[in-house]
Tab-separated table of C-alpha atoms in Angstrom:
chain	number	residue	atom	x	y	z
A	1	MET	CA	36.084	-68.602	-28.171
A	2	ALA	CA	33.072	-68.797	-30.480
A	3	VAL	CA	35.367	-68.728	-33.531
A	4	THR	CA	37.479	-71.569	-32.115
A	5	THR	CA	34.390	-73.622	-31.317
A	6	THR	CA	33.025	-73.142	-34.834
A	7	LEU	CA	36.351	-74.138	-36.363
A	8	GLU	CA	36.551	-77.262	-34.191
A	9	LYS	CA	33.038	-78.236	-35.249
A	10	LYS	CA	33.988	-77.817	-38.897
A	11	ARG	CA	37.158	-79.845	-38.362
A	12	THR	CA	35.178	-82.614	-36.662
A	13	ASN	CA	32.520	-82.549	-39.388
A	14	LEU	CA	35.214	-82.758	-42.048
A	15	PHE	CA	36.790	-85.820	-40.416
A	16	LEU	CA	33.381	-87.475	-40.037
A	17	VAL	CA	32.496	-86.893	-43.700
A	18	LEU	CA	35.886	-88.108	-44.950
A	19	SER	CA	35.761	-91.136	-42.651
A	20	GLY	CA	32.233	-91.957	-43.820
A	21	ILE	CA	33.273	-91.786	-47.472
A	22	PHE	CA	36.392	-93.853	-46.759
A	23	ILE	CA	34.679	-96.585	-44.713
A	24	SER	CA	31.604	-96.983	-46.927
A	25	ASN	CA	33.649	-97.308	-50.125
A	26	ALA	CA	36.256	-99.646	-48.601
A	27	LEU	CA	33.526	-101.905	-47.185
A	28	LEU	CA	31.498	-101.824	-50.394
A	29	ALA	CA	34.604	-102.627	-52.457
A	30	GLU	CA	35.192	-105.724	-50.317
A	31	LEU	CA	31.615	-106.921	-50.829
A	32	ILE	CA	31.426	-106.395	-54.602
A	33	GLY	CA	34.983	-107.589	-55.187
A	34	VAL	CA	33.820	-111.165	-55.835
A	35	LYS	CA	32.789	-110.169	-59.361
A	36	ILE	CA	35.558	-110.172	-61.965
A	37	PHE	CA	34.985	-108.074	-65.070
A	38	SER	CA	36.828	-107.640	-68.351
A	39	GLY	CA	38.345	-104.207	-68.782
A	40	GLU	CA	38.724	-104.711	-72.527
A	41	ALA	CA	35.136	-105.910	-73.033
A	42	LEU	CA	33.952	-102.751	-71.265
A	43	PHE	CA	35.207	-100.808	-74.285
A	44	GLY	CA	34.379	-103.477	-76.852
A	45	LEU	CA	38.029	-104.493	-77.278
A	46	PRO	CA	39.591	-107.971	-77.486
A	47	GLY	CA	41.721	-109.294	-74.622
A	48	ALA	CA	45.078	-107.538	-74.286
A	49	GLN	CA	46.994	-110.789	-73.735
A	50	LEU	CA	49.949	-109.007	-72.157
A	51	ALA	CA	52.974	-111.252	-71.776
A	52	ILE	CA	54.020	-110.890	-68.131
A	53	LEU	CA	56.374	-113.357	-66.422
A	54	GLY	CA	55.509	-116.125	-68.830
A	55	SER	CA	51.726	-115.598	-68.668
A	56	ASN	CA	49.453	-113.937	-71.237
A	57	LEU	CA	47.038	-111.817	-69.221
A	58	ASP	CA	43.981	-109.705	-69.990
A	59	PHE	CA	42.780	-106.767	-67.912
A	60	ASN	CA	40.429	-108.829	-65.781
A	61	LEU	CA	39.787	-106.872	-62.599
A	62	THR	CA	37.612	-107.180	-59.512
A	63	ALA	CA	34.518	-104.967	-59.454
A	64	GLY	CA	35.913	-103.371	-56.297
A	65	VAL	CA	38.479	-101.406	-58.319
A	66	ILE	CA	35.643	-99.263	-59.718
A	67	ILE	CA	35.215	-97.441	-56.402
A	68	TRP	CA	38.615	-98.125	-54.801
A	69	PRO	CA	40.064	-94.909	-56.321
A	70	ILE	CA	37.700	-92.995	-54.004
A	71	VAL	CA	39.547	-94.637	-51.126
A	72	PHE	CA	42.870	-93.472	-52.657
A	73	VAL	CA	41.741	-89.856	-52.765
A	74	THR	CA	40.127	-89.915	-49.329
A	75	THR	CA	43.255	-91.453	-47.801
A	76	ASP	CA	45.393	-88.647	-49.189
A	77	ILE	CA	43.001	-85.958	-47.939
A	78	ILE	CA	42.850	-87.470	-44.442
A	79	ASN	CA	46.644	-87.707	-44.564
A	80	GLU	CA	46.932	-84.047	-45.483
A	81	TYR	CA	44.641	-82.625	-42.797
A	82	PHE	CA	44.684	-85.220	-40.002
A	83	GLY	CA	48.082	-86.895	-40.399
A	84	LYS	CA	49.181	-90.475	-39.811
A	85	GLN	CA	47.004	-90.842	-36.720
A	86	GLY	CA	43.919	-89.893	-38.690
A	87	VAL	CA	44.664	-92.512	-41.362
A	88	LYS	CA	45.477	-95.192	-38.779
A	89	LYS	CA	42.294	-94.574	-36.788
A	90	VAL	CA	39.971	-94.744	-39.775
A	91	SER	CA	41.861	-97.718	-41.273
A	92	ILE	CA	41.643	-99.785	-38.086
A	93	LEU	CA	37.954	-98.925	-37.695
A	94	THR	CA	37.375	-99.944	-41.318
A	95	VAL	CA	39.045	-103.329	-40.798
A	96	ILE	CA	36.917	-103.967	-37.697
A	97	LEU	CA	33.756	-103.136	-39.671
A	98	ILE	CA	34.846	-105.310	-42.619
A	99	LEU	CA	35.423	-108.271	-40.295
A	100	TYR	CA	32.073	-107.592	-38.638
A	101	ALA	CA	30.372	-107.543	-42.053
A	102	PHE	CA	31.909	-110.893	-43.011
A	103	LEU	CA	30.917	-112.368	-39.637
A	104	VAL	CA	27.314	-111.303	-40.223
A	105	ILE	CA	27.451	-112.693	-43.776
A	106	ALA	CA	28.809	-116.015	-42.486
A	107	ILE	CA	25.915	-116.260	-40.026
A	108	VAL	CA	23.244	-115.177	-42.519
A	109	THR	CA	24.404	-117.501	-45.306
A	110	SER	CA	24.318	-120.453	-42.908
A	111	LEU	CA	20.637	-119.885	-42.070
A	112	PRO	CA	18.263	-122.503	-43.577
A	113	PRO	CA	16.217	-121.002	-46.447
A	114	ALA	CA	12.421	-120.824	-46.225
A	115	GLN	CA	10.811	-123.331	-48.561
A	116	PHE	CA	8.357	-120.825	-50.068
A	117	TRP	CA	11.281	-118.484	-50.888
A	118	LEU	CA	12.960	-121.291	-52.823
A	119	GLU	CA	9.685	-122.140	-54.572
A	120	ILE	CA	8.822	-118.643	-55.785
A	121	ASN	CA	12.400	-118.181	-57.044
A	122	LYS	CA	12.944	-121.665	-58.473
A	123	THR	CA	13.355	-120.429	-62.063
A	124	ASP	CA	15.109	-117.448	-63.615
A	125	THR	CA	13.521	-114.999	-66.066
A	126	GLN	CA	14.063	-117.492	-68.927
A	127	GLY	CA	12.428	-120.337	-67.006
A	128	ASN	CA	15.653	-122.193	-66.265
A	129	PRO	CA	16.025	-123.997	-62.908
A	130	PHE	CA	17.488	-121.632	-60.325
A	131	ASN	CA	18.606	-122.094	-56.717
A	132	ILE	CA	18.366	-118.652	-55.152
A	133	ASP	CA	19.860	-119.769	-51.836
A	134	TYR	CA	22.948	-121.141	-53.589
A	135	ALA	CA	23.244	-117.948	-55.646
A	136	PHE	CA	22.872	-115.747	-52.552
A	137	ASN	CA	25.565	-117.667	-50.675
A	138	ALA	CA	27.886	-117.796	-53.687
A	139	VAL	CA	27.736	-114.011	-54.136
A	140	TYR	CA	28.223	-113.010	-50.516
A	141	ARG	CA	30.607	-115.632	-49.190
A	142	GLN	CA	34.337	-115.180	-49.641
A	143	GLY	CA	37.099	-117.619	-48.799
A	144	LEU	CA	38.978	-117.206	-45.529
A	145	GLY	CA	42.213	-116.668	-47.446
A	146	ILE	CA	40.746	-113.792	-49.454
A	147	ILE	CA	39.358	-112.119	-46.326
A	148	ILE	CA	42.635	-112.439	-44.389
A	149	GLY	CA	44.705	-111.383	-47.407
A	150	SER	CA	42.591	-108.326	-48.176
A	151	VAL	CA	42.493	-107.144	-44.557
A	152	ILE	CA	46.251	-107.512	-44.000
A	153	ALA	CA	47.044	-105.918	-47.360
A	154	PHE	CA	44.664	-103.060	-46.598
A	155	LEU	CA	46.254	-102.245	-43.228
A	156	VAL	CA	49.839	-102.558	-44.461
A	157	SER	CA	49.198	-100.422	-47.543
A	158	GLN	CA	47.330	-97.736	-45.578
A	159	PHE	CA	50.057	-97.401	-42.951
A	160	LEU	CA	52.710	-97.353	-45.668
A	161	ASP	CA	50.737	-94.739	-47.616
A	162	ALA	CA	50.616	-92.471	-44.548
A	163	THR	CA	54.353	-92.860	-43.929
A	164	VAL	CA	55.432	-92.192	-47.535
A	165	PHE	CA	52.970	-89.283	-47.824
A	166	HIS	CA	54.479	-87.419	-44.872
A	167	TRP	CA	58.026	-88.352	-45.843
A	168	LEU	CA	57.413	-86.618	-49.179
A	169	ARG	CA	55.659	-83.700	-47.506
A	170	LYS	CA	58.774	-83.064	-45.425
A	171	TYR	CA	60.555	-82.190	-48.686
A	172	THR	CA	57.703	-80.567	-50.613
A	173	GLY	CA	56.079	-78.572	-47.815
A	174	SER	CA	52.526	-77.515	-48.631
A	175	LYS	CA	53.326	-77.455	-52.366
A	176	LYS	CA	53.243	-80.284	-54.929
A	177	ILE	CA	50.163	-82.032	-53.610
A	178	TRP	CA	50.222	-84.253	-56.704
A	179	LEU	CA	53.697	-85.578	-55.883
A	180	ARG	CA	53.050	-86.763	-52.334
A	181	ALA	CA	49.550	-88.038	-53.165
A	182	THR	CA	50.577	-89.946	-56.279
A	183	GLY	CA	53.911	-91.048	-54.820
A	184	SER	CA	52.383	-92.488	-51.658
A	185	THR	CA	49.621	-94.256	-53.611
A	186	VAL	CA	52.035	-95.738	-56.144
A	187	VAL	CA	54.236	-97.199	-53.386
A	188	SER	CA	51.433	-98.412	-51.104
A	189	GLN	CA	49.388	-100.003	-53.872
A	190	LEU	CA	52.412	-101.930	-55.131
A	191	VAL	CA	52.546	-103.603	-51.727
A	192	ASP	CA	48.757	-103.990	-51.578
A	193	SER	CA	48.596	-105.693	-54.975
A	194	LEU	CA	51.270	-108.207	-53.998
A	195	VAL	CA	50.242	-108.929	-50.399
A	196	VAL	CA	46.559	-109.643	-51.009
A	197	LEU	CA	47.249	-112.087	-53.854
A	198	PHE	CA	50.198	-113.713	-52.078
A	199	ILE	CA	48.203	-114.462	-48.918
A	200	ALA	CA	44.876	-115.296	-50.581
A	201	PHE	CA	46.090	-117.435	-53.463
A	202	PHE	CA	49.662	-118.523	-52.693
A	203	VAL	CA	49.518	-119.137	-48.928
A	204	PHE	CA	45.870	-120.271	-48.790
A	205	GLY	CA	45.439	-121.260	-52.437
A	206	ASN	CA	47.311	-123.142	-55.121
A	207	TRP	CA	48.702	-120.347	-57.296
A	208	THR	CA	52.362	-120.341	-58.277
A	209	MET	CA	54.505	-117.327	-57.438
A	210	GLU	CA	54.657	-116.509	-61.174
A	211	GLN	CA	50.860	-116.329	-61.309
A	212	VAL	CA	50.744	-114.113	-58.225
A	213	LEU	CA	53.302	-111.707	-59.678
A	214	SER	CA	51.637	-111.666	-63.111
A	215	VAL	CA	48.151	-110.841	-61.835
A	216	ALA	CA	49.591	-108.352	-59.324
A	217	ALA	CA	51.301	-106.576	-62.222
A	218	ILE	CA	47.962	-106.171	-64.068
A	219	ASN	CA	46.287	-104.813	-60.933
A	220	TYR	CA	49.168	-102.442	-60.301
A	221	ILE	CA	49.142	-101.067	-63.849
A	222	TYR	CA	45.500	-100.134	-63.350
A	223	LYS	CA	46.106	-98.558	-59.920
A	224	PHE	CA	49.132	-96.626	-61.194
A	225	ALA	CA	47.117	-95.177	-64.072
A	226	VAL	CA	44.186	-94.273	-61.825
A	227	ALA	CA	46.453	-92.592	-59.257
A	228	ILE	CA	47.671	-90.220	-61.971
A	229	LEU	CA	44.243	-89.628	-63.523
A	230	LEU	CA	42.733	-88.724	-60.146
A	231	THR	CA	45.114	-85.813	-59.548
A	232	PRO	CA	42.553	-83.158	-60.661
A	233	VAL	CA	39.980	-84.668	-58.266
A	234	LEU	CA	42.468	-84.297	-55.419
A	235	TYR	CA	43.009	-80.608	-56.195
A	236	LEU	CA	39.246	-80.094	-56.403
A	237	ALA	CA	38.847	-81.672	-52.960
A	238	HIS	CA	41.506	-79.343	-51.514
A	239	TYR	CA	39.765	-76.366	-53.109
A	240	LEU	CA	36.428	-77.341	-51.536
A	241	ILE	CA	38.000	-77.898	-48.111
A	242	ASP	CA	39.760	-74.519	-48.318
A	243	GLY	CA	36.369	-72.973	-48.998
A	244	TYR	CA	34.751	-74.823	-46.092
A	245	LEU	CA	37.423	-74.231	-43.431
A	246	GLY	CA	38.926	-71.066	-44.847
A	247	LYS	CA	42.267	-70.964	-46.652
A	248	HIS	CA	44.286	-69.990	-43.569
A	249	ASN	CA	42.580	-72.513	-41.287
A	250	SER	CA	43.074	-75.362	-43.735
A	251	GLU	CA	46.778	-74.508	-44.064
A	252	VAL	CA	47.168	-74.421	-40.266
A	253	LEU	CA	45.390	-77.788	-39.958
A	254	ALA	CA	47.609	-79.363	-42.626
A	255	GLU	CA	50.764	-77.984	-41.029
A	256	LYS	CA	49.725	-79.274	-37.613
A	257	ALA	CA	49.075	-82.727	-39.111
A	258	ALA	CA	52.509	-82.703	-40.758
A	259	ILE	CA	54.299	-81.744	-37.517
A	260	GLU	CA	52.469	-84.388	-35.474
A	261	SER	CA	53.168	-87.039	-38.083
A	262	GLU	CA	56.872	-86.150	-38.165
A	263	GLN	CA	57.074	-86.313	-34.348
A	264	GLU	CA	55.448	-89.741	-34.491
A	265	SER	CA	58.099	-91.073	-36.896
C-alpha cells in the first residue's frame, strides 16, 4: 500500500510539474507574441526574401516562438504518460487562464493613468518625449481577432496533436519516441500555423489568402525544423522521468495512457 501511495504521489507531482511548465510557457508566449523579430538579423544575415506564393518573405517571427518549443516537448511528454485526457485537461485549463489574463489586461489598460506617473516618465533615456501609458497599453493589448485566432488554433492543434500521437503509438508501441513526437507536432503545427493567421488576419483583418498562406509557410518551416532539433531534449526528458518513477513504473504508466486513449477514440 505504501509503495502504491508513493507512486501515486510521484505520478501526481509529475503531472503538476509538466502542467506548470506547459501553462506558464503557453501563457507567456501569448503575452510576448506581440513583438516581431528578424530571424536573419539575429545571426547578422540579410533578409532571406523567400519567394512563397507570389510574396518575398523574410524569417520574421513572433517572440513567442522562442519558448513555444517547450510547449511542443511538454505536450508530447504529457501525451506519453497521461494520454489524450491529460493533454485535453491541461489545454482547456490553459485557454481559460489565457482568456483570464487578457480580461485582466483589458481592465488594467483601461484604467486612467496617474498624472505623476506620466510626468516622471515623460521622456526616454535620450530625452525624447515619451508617453508611458500609451506604450504600456500598446505592448499588452492585443486585437480581438488575434486572441480568438490564437485560442482556437491552440485548442485545435493540441487535440489534433494528441490524436495523431496515439495513432502513431498504436503502430510503434513504446519504441520510436521520435516518430510519434515529431509526427504529431508536424501535423498539429501545420493546422495551428494556418488557423491562427486565417482567423486573426483574414476573418478579422484585411489580409488576402495568399498572404495568410505565405506567412503560415514561414512559421511552419520554423516549427518543422524545431520539432526535429528538439528530439534529443525529448529523449532526455524520458530518461529523467524513468529515473524519477522507475523504468518499470514509467512504462506501465505510458501503456495505461495508450490504452485509455485508444478506448477514447
